[in-house]
Amino acid sequence: MSTQSRAMEMLVSDQWDAAHQLIQNESDPLSCQIHGLLHLIEGDRGNAAYWYQRAGLALPECSIESEKERLLSQAFQK
């Protein structure tokens, strides 16, 4: 199982801190998006924007739940 899929499983299980610790040292675009999502959930939009920018993206305009579903799908395609 990839780091990204493990982090998303933790996130779905409400293990925010564990997901954050796992993903924070990764630098690939998907990991940066997951890291950004974690900060969106936390309410830290500035930090979230930084991580999405590292992935080459703007902050998502959809709901957090929709973004979580999108990233879950990507994480389990790896």
JSON list of C-alpha atoms in Angstrom, two decimals:
[
{"chain": "A", "resi": 1, "resn": "MET", "atom": "CA", "xyz": [0.00, 0.00, 0.00]},
{"chain": "A", "resi": 2, "resn": "SER", "atom": "CA", "xyz": [1.35, 3.42, -0.92]},
{"chain": "A", "resi": 3, "resn": "THR", "atom": "CA", "xyz": [2.06, 6.19, 1.56]},
{"chain": "A", "resi": 4, "resn": "GLN", "atom": "CA", "xyz": [-0.73, 8.21, -0.04]},
{"chain": "A", "resi": 5, "resn": "SER", "atom": "CA", "xyz": [-3.34, 5.46, 0.32]},
{"chain": "A", "resi": 6, "resn": "ARG", "atom": "CA", "xyz": [-2.31, 4.82, 3.93]},
{"chain": "A", "resi": 7, "resn": "ALA", "atom": "CA", "xyz": [-2.60, 8.54, 4.70]},
{"chain": "A", "resi": 8, "resn": "MET", "atom": "CA", "xyz": [-6.05, 8.68, 3.12]},
{"chain": "A", "resi": 9, "resn": "GLU", "atom": "CA", "xyz": [-7.19, 5.63, 5.08]},
{"chain": "A", "resi": 10, "resn": "MET", "atom": "CA", "xyz": [-6.04, 7.35, 8.26]},
{"chain": "A", "resi": 11, "resn": "LEU", "atom": "CA", "xyz": [-7.87, 10.52, 7.26]},
{"chain": "A", "resi": 12, "resn": "VAL", "atom": "CA", "xyz": [-11.10, 8.62, 6.61]},
{"chain": "A", "resi": 13, "resn": "SER", "atom": "CA", "xyz": [-10.69, 7.01, 10.04]},
{"chain": "A", "resi": 14, "resn": "ASP", "atom": "CA", "xyz": [-10.36, 10.47, 11.67]},
{"chain": "A", "resi": 15, "resn": "GLN", "atom": "CA", "xyz": [-6.69, 9.98, 12.42]},
{"chain": "A", "resi": 16, "resn": "TRP", "atom": "CA", "xyz": [-5.68, 13.47, 11.27]},
{"chain": "A", "resi": 17, "resn": "ASP", "atom": "CA", "xyz": [-2.40, 13.65, 13.21]},
{"chain": "A", "resi": 18, "resn": "ALA", "atom": "CA", "xyz": [-1.23, 10.23, 12.04]},
{"chain": "A", "resi": 19, "resn": "ALA", "atom": "CA", "xyz": [-2.09, 11.06, 8.42]},
{"chain": "A", "resi": 20, "resn": "HIS", "atom": "CA", "xyz": [-0.25, 14.36, 8.71]},
{"chain": "A", "resi": 21, "resn": "GLN", "atom": "CA", "xyz": [2.85, 12.76, 10.21]},
{"chain": "A", "resi": 22, "resn": "LEU", "atom": "CA", "xyz": [2.90, 10.15, 7.47]},
{"chain": "A", "resi": 23, "resn": "ILE", "atom": "CA", "xyz": [2.45, 12.51, 4.51]},
{"chain": "A", "resi": 24, "resn": "GLN", "atom": "CA", "xyz": [4.39, 15.60, 5.64]},
{"chain": "A", "resi": 25, "resn": "ASN", "atom": "CA", "xyz": [7.78, 14.38, 4.41]},
{"chain": "A", "resi": 26, "resn": "GLU", "atom": "CA", "xyz": [6.55, 13.43, 0.93]},
{"chain": "A", "resi": 27, "resn": "SER", "atom": "CA", "xyz": [6.93, 15.88, -1.95]},
{"chain": "A", "resi": 28, "resn": "ASP", "atom": "CA", "xyz": [5.18, 14.32, -4.96]},
{"chain": "A", "resi": 29, "resn": "PRO", "atom": "CA", "xyz": [2.08, 16.17, -6.29]},
{"chain": "A", "resi": 30, "resn": "LEU", "atom": "CA", "xyz": [-0.49, 13.76, -4.83]},
{"chain": "A", "resi": 31, "resn": "SER", "atom": "CA", "xyz": [1.12, 13.87, -1.40]},
{"chain": "A", "resi": 32, "resn": "CYS", "atom": "CA", "xyz": [1.17, 17.67, -1.53]},
{"chain": "A", "resi": 33, "resn": "GLN", "atom": "CA", "xyz": [-2.55, 17.69, -2.34]},
{"chain": "A", "resi": 34, "resn": "ILE", "atom": "CA", "xyz": [-3.30, 15.31, 0.54]},
{"chain": "A", "resi": 35, "resn": "HIS", "atom": "CA", "xyz": [-1.20, 17.50, 2.82]},
{"chain": "A", "resi": 36, "resn": "GLY", "atom": "CA", "xyz": [-3.16, 20.50, 1.62]},
{"chain": "A", "resi": 37, "resn": "LEU", "atom": "CA", "xyz": [-6.45, 18.73, 2.25]},
{"chain": "A", "resi": 38, "resn": "LEU", "atom": "CA", "xyz": [-5.38, 17.96, 5.80]},
{"chain": "A", "resi": 39, "resn": "HIS", "atom": "CA", "xyz": [-4.77, 21.66, 6.38]},
{"chain": "A", "resi": 40, "resn": "LEU", "atom": "CA", "xyz": [-8.13, 22.55, 4.81]},
{"chain": "A", "resi": 41, "resn": "ILE", "atom": "CA", "xyz": [-9.82, 20.20, 7.25]},
{"chain": "A", "resi": 42, "resn": "GLU", "atom": "CA", "xyz": [-7.87, 21.83, 10.05]},
{"chain": "A", "resi": 43, "resn": "GLY", "atom": "CA", "xyz": [-9.09, 25.24, 8.89]},
{"chain": "A", "resi": 44, "resn": "ASP", "atom": "CA", "xyz": [-5.65, 26.54, 7.89]},
{"chain": "A", "resi": 45, "resn": "ARG", "atom": "CA", "xyz": [-6.38, 27.80, 4.37]},
{"chain": "A", "resi": 46, "resn": "GLY", "atom": "CA", "xyz": [-3.05, 29.60, 4.03]},
{"chain": "A", "resi": 47, "resn": "ASN", "atom": "CA", "xyz": [-1.03, 26.47, 4.68]},
{"chain": "A", "resi": 48, "resn": "ALA", "atom": "CA", "xyz": [-3.43, 24.44, 2.52]},
{"chain": "A", "resi": 49, "resn": "ALA", "atom": "CA", "xyz": [-2.91, 26.90, -0.36]},
{"chain": "A", "resi": 50, "resn": "TYR", "atom": "CA", "xyz": [0.86, 26.49, -0.02]},
{"chain": "A", "resi": 51, "resn": "TRP", "atom": "CA", "xyz": [0.63, 22.69, -0.36]},
{"chain": "A", "resi": 52, "resn": "TYR", "atom": "CA", "xyz": [-1.77, 22.81, -3.30]},
{"chain": "A", "resi": 53, "resn": "GLN", "atom": "CA", "xyz": [0.54, 25.34, -4.97]},
{"chain": "A", "resi": 54, "resn": "ARG", "atom": "CA", "xyz": [3.44, 22.89, -4.53]},
{"chain": "A", "resi": 55, "resn": "ALA", "atom": "CA", "xyz": [1.31, 20.41, -6.48]},
{"chain": "A", "resi": 56, "resn": "GLY", "atom": "CA", "xyz": [0.76, 23.03, -9.20]},
{"chain": "A", "resi": 57, "resn": "LEU", "atom": "CA", "xyz": [-2.88, 23.62, -8.25]},
{"chain": "A", "resi": 58, "resn": "ALA", "atom": "CA", "xyz": [-5.08, 26.26, -6.68]},
{"chain": "A", "resi": 59, "resn": "LEU", "atom": "CA", "xyz": [-7.16, 25.55, -3.61]},
{"chain": "A", "resi": 60, "resn": "PRO", "atom": "CA", "xyz": [-10.13, 23.40, -4.61]},
{"chain": "A", "resi": 61, "resn": "GLU", "atom": "CA", "xyz": [-13.45, 25.18, -4.93]},
{"chain": "A", "resi": 62, "resn": "CYS", "atom": "CA", "xyz": [-15.46, 22.06, -4.12]},
{"chain": "A", "resi": 63, "resn": "SER", "atom": "CA", "xyz": [-16.44, 20.88, -0.66]},
{"chain": "A", "resi": 64, "resn": "ILE", "atom": "CA", "xyz": [-13.90, 19.21, 1.58]},
{"chain": "A", "resi": 65, "resn": "GLU", "atom": "CA", "xyz": [-15.88, 15.98, 1.29]},
{"chain": "A", "resi": 66, "resn": "SER", "atom": "CA", "xyz": [-15.73, 16.11, -2.53]},
{"chain": "A", "resi": 67, "resn": "GLU", "atom": "CA", "xyz": [-12.00, 16.81, -2.45]},
{"chain": "A", "resi": 68, "resn": "LYS", "atom": "CA", "xyz": [-11.50, 13.93, -0.02]},
{"chain": "A", "resi": 69, "resn": "GLU", "atom": "CA", "xyz": [-13.33, 11.60, -2.43]},
{"chain": "A", "resi": 70, "resn": "ARG", "atom": "CA", "xyz": [-11.24, 12.82, -5.37]},
{"chain": "A", "resi": 71, "resn": "LEU", "atom": "CA", "xyz": [-7.99, 12.25, -3.53]},
{"chain": "A", "resi": 72, "resn": "LEU", "atom": "CA", "xyz": [-9.14, 8.86, -2.21]},
{"chain": "A", "resi": 73, "resn": "SER", "atom": "CA", "xyz": [-9.72, 7.78, -5.78]},
{"chain": "A", "resi": 74, "resn": "GLN", "atom": "CA", "xyz": [-6.28, 8.98, -6.87]},
{"chain": "A", "resi": 75, "resn": "ALA", "atom": "CA", "xyz": [-4.48, 7.47, -3.89]},
{"chain": "A", "resi": 76, "resn": "PHE", "atom": "CA", "xyz": [-5.89, 4.02, -4.54]},
{"chain": "A", "resi": 77, "resn": "GLN", "atom": "CA", "xyz": [-5.09, 4.13, -8.28]},
{"chain": "A", "resi": 78, "resn": "LYS", "atom": "CA", "xyz": [-1.37, 4.11, -7.48]}
]
